[in-house]
mmCIF file of C-alpha atoms in Angstrom:
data_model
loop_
_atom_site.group_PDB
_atom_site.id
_atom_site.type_symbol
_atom_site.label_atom_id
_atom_site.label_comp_id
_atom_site.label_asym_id
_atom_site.label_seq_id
_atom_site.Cartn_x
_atom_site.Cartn_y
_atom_site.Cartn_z
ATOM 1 C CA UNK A 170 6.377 1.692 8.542
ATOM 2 C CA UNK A 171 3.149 0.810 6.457
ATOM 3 C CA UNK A 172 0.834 -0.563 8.323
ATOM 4 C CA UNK A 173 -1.531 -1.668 5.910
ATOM 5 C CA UNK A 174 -2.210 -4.987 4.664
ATOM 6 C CA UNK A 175 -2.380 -5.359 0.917
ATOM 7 C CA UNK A 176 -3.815 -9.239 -0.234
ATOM 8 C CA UNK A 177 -4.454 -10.114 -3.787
ATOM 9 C CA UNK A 178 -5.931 -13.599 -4.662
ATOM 10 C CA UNK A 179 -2.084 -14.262 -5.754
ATOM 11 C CA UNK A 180 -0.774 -13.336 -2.688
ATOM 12 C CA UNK A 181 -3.178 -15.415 -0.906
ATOM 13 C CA UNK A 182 -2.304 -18.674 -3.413
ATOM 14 C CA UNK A 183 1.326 -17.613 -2.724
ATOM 15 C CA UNK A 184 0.957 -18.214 1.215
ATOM 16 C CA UNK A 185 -1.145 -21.237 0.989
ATOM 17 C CA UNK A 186 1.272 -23.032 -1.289
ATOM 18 C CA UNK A 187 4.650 -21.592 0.773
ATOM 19 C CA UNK A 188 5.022 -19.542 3.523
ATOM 20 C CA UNK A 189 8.648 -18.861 2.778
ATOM 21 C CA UNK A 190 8.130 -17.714 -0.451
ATOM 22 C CA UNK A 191 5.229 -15.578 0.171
ATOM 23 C CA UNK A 192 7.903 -14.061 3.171
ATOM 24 C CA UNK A 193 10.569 -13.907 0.429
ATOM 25 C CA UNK A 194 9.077 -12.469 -1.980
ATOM 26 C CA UNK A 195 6.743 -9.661 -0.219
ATOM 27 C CA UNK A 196 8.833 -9.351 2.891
ATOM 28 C CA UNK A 197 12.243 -9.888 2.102
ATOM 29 C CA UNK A 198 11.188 -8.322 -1.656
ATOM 30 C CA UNK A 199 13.955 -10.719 -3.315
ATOM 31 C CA UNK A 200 13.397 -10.216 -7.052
ATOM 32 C CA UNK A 201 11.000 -12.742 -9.112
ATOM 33 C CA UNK A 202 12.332 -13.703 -11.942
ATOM 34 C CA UNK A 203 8.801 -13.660 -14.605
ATOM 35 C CA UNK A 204 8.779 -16.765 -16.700
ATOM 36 C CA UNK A 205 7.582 -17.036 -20.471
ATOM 37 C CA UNK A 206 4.522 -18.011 -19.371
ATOM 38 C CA UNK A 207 3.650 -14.714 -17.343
ATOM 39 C CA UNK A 208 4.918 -12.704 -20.060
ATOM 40 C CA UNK A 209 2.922 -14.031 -22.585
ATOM 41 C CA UNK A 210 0.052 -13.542 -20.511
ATOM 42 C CA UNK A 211 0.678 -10.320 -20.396
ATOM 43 C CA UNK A 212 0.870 -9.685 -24.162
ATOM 44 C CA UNK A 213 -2.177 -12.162 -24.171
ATOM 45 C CA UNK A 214 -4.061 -9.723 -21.525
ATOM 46 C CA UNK A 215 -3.128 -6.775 -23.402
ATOM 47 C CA UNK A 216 -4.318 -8.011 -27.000
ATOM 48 C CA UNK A 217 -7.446 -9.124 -25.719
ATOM 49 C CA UNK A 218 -8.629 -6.294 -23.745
ATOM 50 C CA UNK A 219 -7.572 -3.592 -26.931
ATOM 51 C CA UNK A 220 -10.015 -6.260 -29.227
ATOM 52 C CA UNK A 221 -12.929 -6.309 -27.249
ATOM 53 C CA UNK A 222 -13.550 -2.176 -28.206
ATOM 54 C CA UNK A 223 -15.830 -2.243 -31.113
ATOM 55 C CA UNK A 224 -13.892 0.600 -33.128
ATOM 56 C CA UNK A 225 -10.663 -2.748 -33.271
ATOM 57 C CA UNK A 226 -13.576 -5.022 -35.178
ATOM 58 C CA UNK A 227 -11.946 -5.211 -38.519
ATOM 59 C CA UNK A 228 -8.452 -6.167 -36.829
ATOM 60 C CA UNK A 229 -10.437 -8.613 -35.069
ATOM 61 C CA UNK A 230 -12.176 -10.398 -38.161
ATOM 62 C CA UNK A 231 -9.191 -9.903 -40.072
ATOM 63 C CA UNK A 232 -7.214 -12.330 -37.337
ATOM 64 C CA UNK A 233 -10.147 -14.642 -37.052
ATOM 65 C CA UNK A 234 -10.496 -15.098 -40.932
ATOM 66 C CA UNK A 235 -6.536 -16.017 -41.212
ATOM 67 C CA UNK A 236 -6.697 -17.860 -37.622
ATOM 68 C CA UNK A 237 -3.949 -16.293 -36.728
ATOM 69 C CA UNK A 238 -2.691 -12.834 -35.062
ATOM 70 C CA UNK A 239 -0.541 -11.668 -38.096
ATOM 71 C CA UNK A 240 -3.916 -11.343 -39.648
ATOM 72 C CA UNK A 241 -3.873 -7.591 -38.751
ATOM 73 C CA UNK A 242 -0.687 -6.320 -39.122
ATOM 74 C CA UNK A 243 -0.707 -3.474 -36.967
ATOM 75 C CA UNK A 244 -2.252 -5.500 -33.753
ATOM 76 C CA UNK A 245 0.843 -8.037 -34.490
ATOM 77 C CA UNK A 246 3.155 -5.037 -34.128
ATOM 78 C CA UNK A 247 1.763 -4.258 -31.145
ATOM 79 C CA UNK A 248 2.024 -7.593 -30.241
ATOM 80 C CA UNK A 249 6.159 -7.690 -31.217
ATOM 81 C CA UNK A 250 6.076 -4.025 -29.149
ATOM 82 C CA UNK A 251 4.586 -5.613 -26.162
ATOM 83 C CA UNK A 252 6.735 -8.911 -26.164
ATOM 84 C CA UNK A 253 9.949 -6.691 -26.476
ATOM 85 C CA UNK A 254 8.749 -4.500 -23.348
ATOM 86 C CA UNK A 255 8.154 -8.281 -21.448
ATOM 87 C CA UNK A 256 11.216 -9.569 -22.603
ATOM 88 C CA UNK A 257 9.640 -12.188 -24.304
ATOM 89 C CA UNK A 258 11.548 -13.510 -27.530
ATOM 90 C CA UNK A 259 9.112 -14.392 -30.134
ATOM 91 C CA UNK A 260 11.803 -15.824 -32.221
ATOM 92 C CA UNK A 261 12.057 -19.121 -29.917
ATOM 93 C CA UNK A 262 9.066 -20.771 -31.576
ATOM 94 C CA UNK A 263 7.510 -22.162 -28.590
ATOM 95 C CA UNK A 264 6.436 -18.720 -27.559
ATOM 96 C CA UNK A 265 4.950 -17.599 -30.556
ATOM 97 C CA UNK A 266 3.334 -20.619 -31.079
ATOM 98 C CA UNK A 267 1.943 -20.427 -27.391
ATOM 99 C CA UNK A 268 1.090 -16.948 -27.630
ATOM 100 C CA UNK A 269 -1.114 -17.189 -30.929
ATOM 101 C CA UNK A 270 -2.612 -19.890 -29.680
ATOM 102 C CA UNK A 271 -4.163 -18.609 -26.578
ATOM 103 C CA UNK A 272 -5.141 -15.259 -27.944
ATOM 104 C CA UNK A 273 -7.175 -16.991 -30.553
ATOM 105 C CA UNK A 274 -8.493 -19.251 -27.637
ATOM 106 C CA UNK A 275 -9.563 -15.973 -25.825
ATOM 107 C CA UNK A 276 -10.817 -14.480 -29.216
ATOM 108 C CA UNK A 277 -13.058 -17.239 -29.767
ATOM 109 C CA UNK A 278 -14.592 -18.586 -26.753
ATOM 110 C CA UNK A 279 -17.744 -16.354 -26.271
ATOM 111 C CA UNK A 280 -15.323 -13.552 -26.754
ATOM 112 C CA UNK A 281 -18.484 -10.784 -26.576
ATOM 113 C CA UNK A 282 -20.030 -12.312 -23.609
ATOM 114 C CA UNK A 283 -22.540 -15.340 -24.703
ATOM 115 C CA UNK A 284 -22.592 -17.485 -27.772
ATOM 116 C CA UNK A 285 -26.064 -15.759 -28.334
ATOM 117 C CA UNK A 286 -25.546 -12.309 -28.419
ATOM 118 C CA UNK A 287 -28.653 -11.358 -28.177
ATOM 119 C CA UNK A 288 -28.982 -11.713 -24.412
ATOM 120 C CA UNK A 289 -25.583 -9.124 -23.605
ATOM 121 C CA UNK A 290 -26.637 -5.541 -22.949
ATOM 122 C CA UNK A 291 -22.405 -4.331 -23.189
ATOM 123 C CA UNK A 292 -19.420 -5.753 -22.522
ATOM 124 C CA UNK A 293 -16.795 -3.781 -20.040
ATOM 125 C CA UNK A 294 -12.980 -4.324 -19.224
ATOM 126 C CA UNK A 295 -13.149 -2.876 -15.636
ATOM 127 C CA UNK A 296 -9.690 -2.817 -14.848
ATOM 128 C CA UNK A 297 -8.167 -2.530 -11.025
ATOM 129 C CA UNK A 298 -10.175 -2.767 -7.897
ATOM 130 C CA UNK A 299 -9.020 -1.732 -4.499
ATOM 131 C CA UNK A 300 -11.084 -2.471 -1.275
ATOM 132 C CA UNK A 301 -11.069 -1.604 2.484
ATOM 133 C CA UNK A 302 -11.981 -4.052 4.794
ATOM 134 C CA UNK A 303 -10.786 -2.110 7.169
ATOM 135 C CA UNK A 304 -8.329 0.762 8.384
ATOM 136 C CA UNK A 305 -5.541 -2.243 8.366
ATOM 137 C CA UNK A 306 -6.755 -4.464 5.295
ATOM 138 C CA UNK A 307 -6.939 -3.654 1.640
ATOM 139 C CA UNK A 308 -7.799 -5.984 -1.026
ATOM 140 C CA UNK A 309 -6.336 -5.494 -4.472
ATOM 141 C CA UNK A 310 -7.023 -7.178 -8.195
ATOM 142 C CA UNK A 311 -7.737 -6.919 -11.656
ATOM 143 C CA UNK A 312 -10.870 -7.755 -13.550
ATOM 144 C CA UNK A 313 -10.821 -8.594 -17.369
ATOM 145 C CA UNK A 314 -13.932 -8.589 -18.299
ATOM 146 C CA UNK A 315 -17.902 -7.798 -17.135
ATOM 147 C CA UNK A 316 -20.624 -9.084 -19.511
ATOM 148 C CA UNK A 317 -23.847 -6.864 -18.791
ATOM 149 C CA UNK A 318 -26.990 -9.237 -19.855
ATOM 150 C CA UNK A 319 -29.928 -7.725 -20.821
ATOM 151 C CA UNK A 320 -31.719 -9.359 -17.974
ATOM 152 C CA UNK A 321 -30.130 -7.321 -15.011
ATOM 153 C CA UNK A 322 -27.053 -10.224 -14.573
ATOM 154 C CA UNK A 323 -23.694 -9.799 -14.677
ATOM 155 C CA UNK A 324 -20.478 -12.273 -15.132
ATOM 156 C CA UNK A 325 -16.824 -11.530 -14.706
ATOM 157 C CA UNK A 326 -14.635 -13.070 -17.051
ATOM 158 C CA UNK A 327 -10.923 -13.997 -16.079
ATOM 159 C CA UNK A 328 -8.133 -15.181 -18.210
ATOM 160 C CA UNK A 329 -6.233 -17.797 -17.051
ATOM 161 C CA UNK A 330 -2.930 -18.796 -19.281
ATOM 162 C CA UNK A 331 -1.745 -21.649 -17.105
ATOM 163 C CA UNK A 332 -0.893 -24.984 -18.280
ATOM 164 C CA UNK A 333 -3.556 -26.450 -15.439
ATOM 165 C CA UNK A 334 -7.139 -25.743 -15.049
ATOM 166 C CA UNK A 335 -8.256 -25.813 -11.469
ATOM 167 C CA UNK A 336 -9.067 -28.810 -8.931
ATOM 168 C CA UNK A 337 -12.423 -29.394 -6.931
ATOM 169 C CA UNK A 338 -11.068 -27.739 -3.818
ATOM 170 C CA UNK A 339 -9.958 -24.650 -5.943
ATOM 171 C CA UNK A 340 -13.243 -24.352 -7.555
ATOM 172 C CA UNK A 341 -15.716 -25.434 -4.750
ATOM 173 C CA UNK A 342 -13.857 -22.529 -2.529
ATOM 174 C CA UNK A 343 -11.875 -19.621 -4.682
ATOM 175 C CA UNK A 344 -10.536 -16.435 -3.216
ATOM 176 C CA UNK A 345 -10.130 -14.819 -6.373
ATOM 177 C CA UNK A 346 -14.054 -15.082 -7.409
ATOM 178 C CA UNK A 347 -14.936 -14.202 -4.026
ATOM 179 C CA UNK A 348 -12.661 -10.569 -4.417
ATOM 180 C CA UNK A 349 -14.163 -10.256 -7.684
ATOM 181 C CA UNK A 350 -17.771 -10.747 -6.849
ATOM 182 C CA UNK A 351 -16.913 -8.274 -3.455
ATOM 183 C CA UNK A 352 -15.618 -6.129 -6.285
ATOM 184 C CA UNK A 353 -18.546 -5.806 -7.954
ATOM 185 C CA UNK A 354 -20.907 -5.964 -5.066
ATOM 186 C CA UNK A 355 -19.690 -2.916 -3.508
ATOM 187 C CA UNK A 356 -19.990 -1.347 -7.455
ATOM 188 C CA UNK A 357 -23.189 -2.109 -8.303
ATOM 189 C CA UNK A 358 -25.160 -3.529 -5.386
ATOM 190 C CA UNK A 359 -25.538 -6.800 -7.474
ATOM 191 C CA UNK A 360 -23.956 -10.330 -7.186
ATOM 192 C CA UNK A 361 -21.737 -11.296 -10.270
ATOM 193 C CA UNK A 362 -21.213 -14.993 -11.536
ATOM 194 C CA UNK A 363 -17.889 -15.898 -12.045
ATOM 195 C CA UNK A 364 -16.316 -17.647 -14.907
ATOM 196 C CA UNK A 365 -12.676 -18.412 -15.223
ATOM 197 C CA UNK A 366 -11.360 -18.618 -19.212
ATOM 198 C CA UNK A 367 -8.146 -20.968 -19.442
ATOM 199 C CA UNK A 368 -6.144 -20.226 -22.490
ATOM 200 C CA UNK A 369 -4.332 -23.048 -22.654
ATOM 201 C CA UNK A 370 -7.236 -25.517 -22.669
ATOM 202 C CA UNK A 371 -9.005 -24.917 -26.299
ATOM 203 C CA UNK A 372 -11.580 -27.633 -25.615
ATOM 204 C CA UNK A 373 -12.305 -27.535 -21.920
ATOM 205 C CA UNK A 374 -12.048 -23.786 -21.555
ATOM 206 C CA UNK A 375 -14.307 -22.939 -19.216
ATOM 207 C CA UNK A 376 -14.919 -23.325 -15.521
ATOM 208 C CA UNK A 377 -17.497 -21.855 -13.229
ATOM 209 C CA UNK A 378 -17.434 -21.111 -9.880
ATOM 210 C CA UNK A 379 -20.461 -21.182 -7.761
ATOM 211 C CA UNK A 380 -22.267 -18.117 -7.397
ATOM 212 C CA UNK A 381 -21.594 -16.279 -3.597
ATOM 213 C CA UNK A 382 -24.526 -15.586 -1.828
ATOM 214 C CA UNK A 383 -24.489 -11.835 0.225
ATOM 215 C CA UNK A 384 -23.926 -13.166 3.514
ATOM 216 C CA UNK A 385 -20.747 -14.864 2.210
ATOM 217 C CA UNK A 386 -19.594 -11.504 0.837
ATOM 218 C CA UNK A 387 -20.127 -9.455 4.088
ATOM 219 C CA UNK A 388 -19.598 -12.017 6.492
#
């Protein structure tokens, strides 16, 4: 039998909200049934990591000039190949709707790291990060995005597609920015700020979580 503990920031949100379901889910493994909404973050995810690669720029103008994905034809037919791999039907027209909609959110809200450009040295999508805590404990997750400022800072970017942005307790103590800014910490030595990007929500997009300090990381 495995003995090693595997905790994401979901499976942590997961226990808080239900025990039973956390048991039922990663004990038990009874199958989850994905909703639309996880699907089309998926597709979401996937569009907007491919666009951030300079070489994509023209697909990416061409969808910001016509507001709309179909813009560039061959990132919507990747978008119609990734939805049919999901199982998402983009003829219901919720879902398209929805899915245009936040991809253009994430497209447009500081997209390359800052509204001034000037101050970002690169922008990375780092991908999956596994740490050891210990011979029992692993923590697991995926970062979007790392914006490299030319000033030696550095701020992980997450995309968030659900239909509510987070409360003062979720905010004032997160277990997801604390994995990610562990992440990084073990990376690069350096202390990340965290900002969480909420797809749904093109007006109030944004939300911050307080820097950690190192003894909060290691302690």
């Amino acid at each position: 039998m495995d003995s090693l503990i595997k905790l994401s920031a979901s499976k942590v949100k997961v226990w808080e909200s239900c025990s039973w379901i956390f048991f039922s889910r990663y004990y038990l493994r009874l199958p989850d049934v994905s909703n639309s909404g996880a699907k089309r973050g998926s597709v979401a995810h996937l569009i907007l990591e491919l666009l951030i690669n300079p070489r994509h720029g023209k697909h990416l103008d061409s969808i910001l000039k016509a507001n709309n994905i179909e813009g560039s034809k061959a990132v919507f037919r990747l978008v119609k190949k990734a939805a049919k791999r999901e199982k998402l039907d983009l003829s219901e027209l919720e879902n398209s709707e929805i899915l245009n909609s936040i991809i253009l959110v994430g497209l447009k809200y500081e997209f390359f790291g800052h509204t001034d450009l000037s101050l970002v040295k690169e922008v990375k999508t780092e991908g999956e990060f596994n740490i050891h805590l210990s011979k029992e404990v692993l923590i697991n997750g995926f970062i979007d995005k790392v914006v490299h400022y030319i000033d030696g800072n550095l701020e992980v970017k997450d995309y968030k597609g659900s239909k509510k942005r987070f409360n003062g307790d979720e905010i004032a103590y997160n277990v997801q920015a604390l994995m990610y800014s562990l992440a990084i910490f073990k990376k690069t030595g350096r202390i990340p700020e965290v900002e969480f990007i909420f797809l749904r929500f093109p007006k109030k997009t944004s939300q911050r979580v307080k820097k950690c300090t190192e003894d909060e990381l290691l302690g």
